Coordinates of C-alpha atoms in Angstrom, one line a residue:
M1 CA 0.0 0.1 -0.1
A2 CA 3.0 2.4 0.6
I3 CA 3.8 2.1 -3.1
F4 CA 0.2 2.8 -4.3
P5 CA 0.5 6.6 -4.1
E6 CA 3.5 6.4 -6.4
I7 CA 1.4 4.4 -8.8
Q8 CA -1.4 7.2 -8.8
R9 CA 1.3 9.9 -9.3
N10 CA 2.8 8.1 -12.3
V11 CA -0.6 7.5 -13.9
A12 CA -1.5 11.1 -13.3
E13 CA 1.7 12.3 -14.9
I14 CA 1.4 10.1 -18.0
T15 CA -2.2 11.2 -18.4
D16 CA -1.4 15.0 -17.8
A17 CA 0.6 14.9 -21.0
I18 CA -2.7 14.2 -22.8
D19 CA -5.2 16.0 -20.8
P20 CA -4.0 17.6 -17.5
V21 CA -7.5 18.6 -16.3
T22 CA -10.6 16.5 -17.1
T23 CA -9.2 13.1 -18.1
S24 CA -6.4 13.0 -15.6
S25 CA -8.7 13.6 -12.6
W26 CA -11.2 11.1 -13.9
I27 CA -8.6 8.3 -14.2
T28 CA -7.2 9.1 -10.7
R29 CA -10.8 8.7 -9.4
S30 CA -11.4 5.4 -11.2
L31 CA -8.0 4.0 -10.1
E32 CA -8.5 4.9 -6.5
Y33 CA -12.2 3.6 -6.6
N34 CA -11.5 0.2 -8.2
V35 CA -8.0 -1.0 -7.5
P36 CA -6.8 -1.0 -3.9
H37 CA -10.0 -2.2 -2.0
G38 CA -9.8 -5.9 -2.5
N39 CA -7.8 -8.5 -0.6
K40 CA -4.8 -7.9 -3.1
Y41 CA -3.7 -11.5 -2.9
R42 CA -2.7 -11.7 -6.6
G43 CA -0.4 -8.7 -6.2
I44 CA 0.9 -10.2 -3.0
L45 CA 1.3 -13.6 -4.7
T46 CA 3.5 -11.9 -7.4
V47 CA 5.8 -10.4 -4.8
Q48 CA 6.0 -13.7 -2.8
A49 CA 6.8 -15.7 -5.9
Y50 CA 9.5 -13.2 -6.9
K51 CA 11.2 -13.4 -3.5
S52 CA 11.1 -17.2 -3.5
L53 CA 12.9 -17.3 -6.8
V54 CA 15.8 -14.9 -6.1
A55 CA 18.6 -15.7 -3.6
S56 CA 18.3 -13.5 -0.6
Q57 CA 21.8 -12.0 -1.1
N58 CA 20.7 -10.9 -4.7
V59 CA 17.4 -9.2 -3.5
T60 CA 18.1 -5.5 -3.6
P61 CA 15.7 -2.8 -2.4
E62 CA 15.3 -1.7 -6.1
M63 CA 14.2 -5.1 -7.2
I64 CA 11.9 -5.5 -4.3
K65 CA 10.3 -2.2 -5.2
L66 CA 9.9 -3.4 -8.8
S67 CA 8.2 -6.6 -7.7
Y68 CA 5.7 -4.4 -5.8
I69 CA 5.2 -2.2 -8.9
L70 CA 4.6 -5.4 -10.9
G71 CA 2.2 -6.7 -8.2
W72 CA 0.2 -3.5 -8.5
C73 CA 0.1 -3.9 -12.3
V74 CA -1.3 -7.4 -11.7
E75 CA -4.0 -5.9 -9.4
M76 CA -4.9 -3.2 -12.0
L77 CA -5.4 -6.0 -14.6
N78 CA -7.6 -7.9 -12.1
S79 CA -9.7 -4.7 -11.5
F80 CA -10.0 -4.3 -15.2
F81 CA -11.5 -7.8 -15.4
L82 CA -13.9 -7.2 -12.5
I83 CA -15.2 -3.9 -13.9
Y84 CA -16.3 -5.4 -17.2
D85 CA -17.5 -8.6 -15.5
D86 CA -19.8 -6.6 -13.3
L87 CA -20.9 -4.6 -16.3
M88 CA -21.7 -7.6 -18.3
D89 CA -23.5 -9.3 -15.4
G90 CA -25.4 -6.2 -14.3
S91 CA -24.0 -6.7 -10.8
L92 CA -24.8 -4.3 -8.0
K93 CA -22.0 -4.6 -5.5
R94 CA -18.3 -5.5 -5.6
R95 CA -15.9 -5.5 -2.5
S96 CA -18.8 -4.1 -0.4
R97 CA -19.1 -1.0 -2.6
I98 CA -21.4 0.0 -5.3
C99 CA -20.0 -1.4 -8.6
W100 CA -18.3 1.4 -10.7
H101 CA -20.7 1.2 -13.6
N102 CA -23.7 1.9 -11.1
L103 CA -22.4 5.2 -9.9
Q104 CA -24.7 7.9 -11.1
D105 CA -22.2 9.8 -13.1
V106 CA -20.4 6.7 -14.6
G107 CA -22.9 4.3 -16.2
V108 CA -21.7 3.0 -19.7
T109 CA -18.5 5.3 -19.4
A110 CA -17.2 2.2 -17.5
V111 CA -16.6 0.7 -20.9
N112 CA -14.0 3.4 -21.7
D113 CA -12.6 3.3 -18.2
V114 CA -11.8 -0.5 -18.7
I115 CA -9.8 0.4 -21.8
L116 CA -8.0 3.2 -19.8
L117 CA -7.3 0.9 -16.9
E118 CA -5.7 -1.7 -19.2
N119 CA -3.6 0.9 -20.9
M120 CA -2.5 2.5 -17.7
T121 CA -1.0 -0.8 -16.8
Y122 CA 1.0 -1.1 -20.1
A123 CA 2.2 2.5 -19.5
L124 CA 3.5 1.7 -16.0
L125 CA 5.1 -1.6 -17.4
K126 CA 6.9 0.6 -20.0
K127 CA 8.0 3.2 -17.5
Y128 CA 9.5 0.7 -14.9
F129 CA 10.4 -2.4 -16.9
H130 CA 11.5 -1.3 -20.5
K131 CA 15.2 -1.7 -19.6
S132 CA 14.5 -5.1 -18.0
Q133 CA 15.6 -8.3 -19.8
G134 CA 12.2 -9.8 -19.2
Y135 CA 10.2 -6.8 -20.4
V136 CA 9.0 -8.4 -23.7
K137 CA 8.1 -11.7 -21.9
I138 CA 6.2 -9.7 -19.2
M139 CA 4.3 -7.7 -21.8
E140 CA 3.5 -10.8 -23.9
L141 CA 2.1 -12.5 -20.7
F142 CA -0.1 -9.6 -19.8
H143 CA -1.6 -9.7 -23.4
E144 CA -2.0 -13.6 -23.4
T145 CA -3.8 -13.3 -19.9
I146 CA -6.3 -10.7 -21.2
Y147 CA -7.0 -12.7 -24.3
I148 CA -7.4 -16.0 -22.4
T149 CA -9.6 -14.5 -19.7
A150 CA -11.7 -12.6 -22.3
C151 CA -12.3 -16.0 -24.1
G152 CA -13.4 -17.3 -20.7
Q153 CA -15.8 -14.4 -20.3
C154 CA -17.1 -15.1 -23.8
M155 CA -17.7 -18.7 -22.8
D156 CA -19.6 -17.4 -19.6
V157 CA -21.8 -15.1 -21.6
L158 CA -22.6 -17.6 -24.4
N159 CA -23.3 -20.3 -22.0
G160 CA -25.7 -18.1 -20.3
R161 CA -27.8 -17.8 -23.5
K162 CA -28.4 -21.6 -23.5
S163 CA -30.8 -23.6 -21.5
I164 CA -29.0 -25.0 -18.3
M165 CA -30.2 -28.4 -19.5
E166 CA -27.8 -28.2 -22.4
L167 CA -24.6 -27.4 -20.5
T168 CA -22.1 -30.0 -19.1
A169 CA -19.4 -30.4 -16.6
E170 CA -16.8 -30.4 -19.3
K171 CA -18.1 -27.0 -20.5
Y172 CA -17.9 -25.8 -16.9
R173 CA -14.3 -26.9 -16.5
V174 CA -13.1 -25.3 -19.8
M175 CA -14.8 -22.0 -19.0
T176 CA -13.3 -22.1 -15.5
H177 CA -9.7 -22.8 -16.6
N178 CA -10.0 -19.8 -19.0
K179 CA -12.1 -17.4 -17.0
T180 CA -10.6 -17.9 -13.5
A181 CA -7.6 -20.2 -13.3
F182 CA -5.2 -18.6 -15.7
H183 CA -5.4 -15.1 -14.6
A184 CA -6.0 -15.6 -10.9
F185 CA -3.4 -18.3 -10.1
Y186 CA -1.0 -18.9 -13.0
F187 CA -0.5 -15.3 -14.2
P188 CA 0.9 -13.7 -10.9
V189 CA 3.4 -16.6 -10.5
A190 CA 4.5 -16.7 -14.2
V191 CA 5.0 -12.8 -14.4
A192 CA 7.2 -13.1 -11.3
M193 CA 9.2 -15.8 -13.0
Q194 CA 9.8 -13.6 -16.0
L195 CA 10.9 -10.7 -13.6
A196 CA 13.2 -13.2 -12.1
G197 CA 14.6 -14.4 -15.4
V198 CA 13.6 -18.1 -14.9
K199 CA 14.2 -20.1 -18.0
D200 CA 13.3 -23.5 -17.0
Q201 CA 10.0 -24.4 -18.6
Q202 CA 9.3 -27.1 -15.9
Y203 CA 8.6 -24.4 -13.5
F204 CA 6.1 -22.8 -15.8
K205 CA 4.3 -26.1 -16.4
Q206 CA 4.2 -26.9 -12.7
A207 CA 2.8 -23.5 -12.0
H208 CA 0.2 -23.9 -14.8
D209 CA -0.9 -27.3 -13.8
I210 CA -1.5 -26.4 -10.1
A211 CA -3.2 -23.1 -11.2
M212 CA -5.8 -25.1 -13.0
E213 CA -6.6 -27.1 -9.9
F214 CA -6.7 -23.9 -7.8
G215 CA -8.9 -22.1 -10.3
Y216 CA -11.6 -24.8 -10.6
Y217 CA -11.7 -25.0 -6.8
F218 CA -11.9 -21.2 -6.5
Q219 CA -14.7 -20.8 -9.1
V220 CA -16.8 -23.6 -7.3
Q221 CA -16.4 -21.5 -4.2
N222 CA -17.5 -18.4 -6.0
D223 CA -20.6 -20.2 -7.3
Y224 CA -21.4 -21.4 -3.7
L225 CA -20.8 -17.8 -2.3
D226 CA -23.0 -16.4 -5.0
C227 CA -26.0 -18.3 -3.7
Y228 CA -25.1 -18.7 0.0
G229 CA -22.5 -16.1 0.9
K230 CA -23.5 -13.2 3.2
P231 CA -23.2 -10.0 1.3
E232 CA -21.6 -8.2 4.3
K233 CA -18.8 -10.7 4.1
S234 CA -18.6 -11.6 0.4
G235 CA -19.1 -7.9 -0.6
K236 CA -21.5 -8.6 -3.4
I237 CA -25.0 -9.8 -4.2
G238 CA -25.3 -13.0 -6.1
T239 CA -27.1 -13.1 -9.3
D240 CA -26.2 -16.5 -10.9
I241 CA -29.7 -18.1 -10.9
E242 CA -31.5 -15.2 -12.6
N243 CA -28.6 -14.6 -15.0
N244 CA -28.7 -18.2 -16.1
K245 CA -25.0 -18.9 -15.1
L246 CA -23.4 -22.2 -15.7
S247 CA -22.5 -22.9 -12.1
W248 CA -21.3 -25.9 -10.0
L249 CA -24.6 -25.7 -8.0
A250 CA -26.8 -25.9 -11.1
L251 CA -24.7 -28.8 -12.5
E252 CA -24.9 -30.8 -9.2
C253 CA -28.6 -30.0 -9.0
L254 CA -29.2 -31.6 -12.4
R255 CA -26.9 -34.5 -11.6
L256 CA -29.0 -35.4 -8.5
A257 CA -32.4 -34.4 -9.6
N258 CA -35.3 -36.5 -10.5
D259 CA -37.5 -35.8 -13.6
D260 CA -39.8 -33.6 -11.7
Q261 CA -36.9 -31.6 -10.2
K262 CA -35.3 -31.3 -13.6
R263 CA -38.6 -29.9 -14.9
I264 CA -38.6 -27.2 -12.2
M265 CA -35.0 -26.3 -13.1
K266 CA -35.8 -26.1 -16.8
E267 CA -38.9 -23.7 -16.0
C268 CA -37.3 -21.5 -13.4
Y269 CA -33.5 -21.3 -13.8
G270 CA -32.5 -18.2 -15.6
K271 CA -35.6 -16.3 -15.0
N272 CA -35.4 -12.9 -13.3
D273 CA -38.2 -13.5 -11.1
P274 CA -37.9 -13.7 -7.3
Q275 CA -40.4 -16.6 -6.9
M276 CA -38.6 -18.6 -9.6
V277 CA -35.3 -18.0 -8.0
E278 CA -36.7 -19.2 -4.6
R279 CA -38.0 -22.3 -6.3
V280 CA -34.5 -23.1 -7.5
K281 CA -33.0 -22.4 -4.1
Q282 CA -35.5 -24.7 -2.5
L283 CA -34.4 -27.4 -5.0
Y284 CA -30.8 -26.9 -3.9
K285 CA -32.0 -27.2 -0.3
D286 CA -33.9 -30.4 -1.1
L287 CA -31.0 -32.0 -2.6
K288 CA -28.8 -30.9 0.2
L289 CA -26.2 -29.1 -1.9
T290 CA -24.8 -27.3 1.1
T291 CA -23.8 -30.5 2.6
L292 CA -22.4 -31.7 -0.8
Y293 CA -20.4 -28.6 -1.1
V294 CA -18.8 -28.9 2.3
A295 CA -17.8 -32.4 1.5
Y296 CA -16.4 -31.3 -1.9
E297 CA -14.4 -28.5 -0.4
E298 CA -12.7 -30.7 2.2
E299 CA -12.0 -33.5 -0.4
T300 CA -10.6 -30.9 -2.8
Y301 CA -8.5 -29.3 -0.2
A302 CA -6.9 -32.7 0.7
R303 CA -6.4 -33.6 -3.0
I304 CA -4.7 -30.3 -3.9
K305 CA -2.5 -30.4 -0.8
T306 CA -1.4 -33.9 -1.7
L307 CA -0.5 -32.5 -5.2
I308 CA 1.5 -29.7 -3.7
E309 CA 3.4 -32.0 -1.3
K310 CA 4.7 -33.8 -4.5
L311 CA 6.4 -30.5 -5.4
S312 CA 8.5 -30.2 -2.3
S313 CA 11.6 -29.3 -4.4
C314 CA 9.8 -26.6 -6.2
P315 CA 10.7 -23.0 -5.1
F316 CA 6.8 -22.2 -4.8
Y317 CA 6.1 -25.1 -2.4
D318 CA 5.5 -22.9 0.6
I319 CA 3.6 -20.3 -1.4
Y320 CA 1.2 -23.0 -2.8
L321 CA 0.4 -24.2 0.7
Q322 CA -0.2 -20.7 1.9
M323 CA -2.4 -20.0 -1.1
L324 CA -4.5 -23.2 -0.4
N325 CA -4.9 -22.4 3.3
K326 CA -5.9 -18.8 2.5
I327 CA -8.8 -19.8 0.1
H328 CA -9.9 -22.8 2.1
R329 CA -13.3 -22.2 3.6
R330 CA -13.2 -18.6 2.4
E331 CA -16.3 -16.4 2.9
R332 CA -15.5 -13.8 0.3

């Protein structure tokens, strides 16, 4: 957080060269409103991963500061994803605050703000890393992450236009890997490896494989919290049922449902009607999906922990365990 004011100053300076009055003040406001208020675990993960890769005697204050800057760039990219995700889903709250697009003087201007936020990130990367040996690889990774995540978002939207009866667990897995796992769990570690100058592709493969496991687990948690999370803790109001989202709860409901229950799902899921939403939630209750989720979470925690323990020689071993324990039984 001590570095964030420097991020703000640099963004303002870059924008001042274009428009020192109107645009600069708007971007500063957007940056402050959207970026620093989450749990910041992706940015922290970037710093932790970097420190784990570089021998302590080689870690200079200058390089640690660069890792902080890179962590904030990762956080800015995450905020970019959240703004347009909330916009597409018509969400009301994020991080216990009104979604940016719902502010009275923002509205559809949020579309342009997403573009500005993305390009602020590139400007900062150029300012701080253009002389770094890993600059090109870092930039490539940012672009790759945006493209893959945007494909995941596209899958999410297009799946939402189909009947839930047509969707499958495999579609859910593919969507989750692209929408959630890559940018949330692989990207922060991979970008830290690029900053540290890692060349061994085995490390990148290990990071990717474990990230896919984390991402699926994390998305299932998101789906559960959308329905059962407390807004005062999760910081948002769930809309998956009325928005016809392909979710873990919906898939498990259909897997366990009898013919009559499937008929109710077909009639009620994806309808923006409070009574129909309640009928779906009653189905979830009848099928004891809360109990099923608790069992799933504990089984998945144990399975991922076993996978991590097989990577005891990996420099990210401790980080992976910390990450797993951080998201286990999370409430937001």
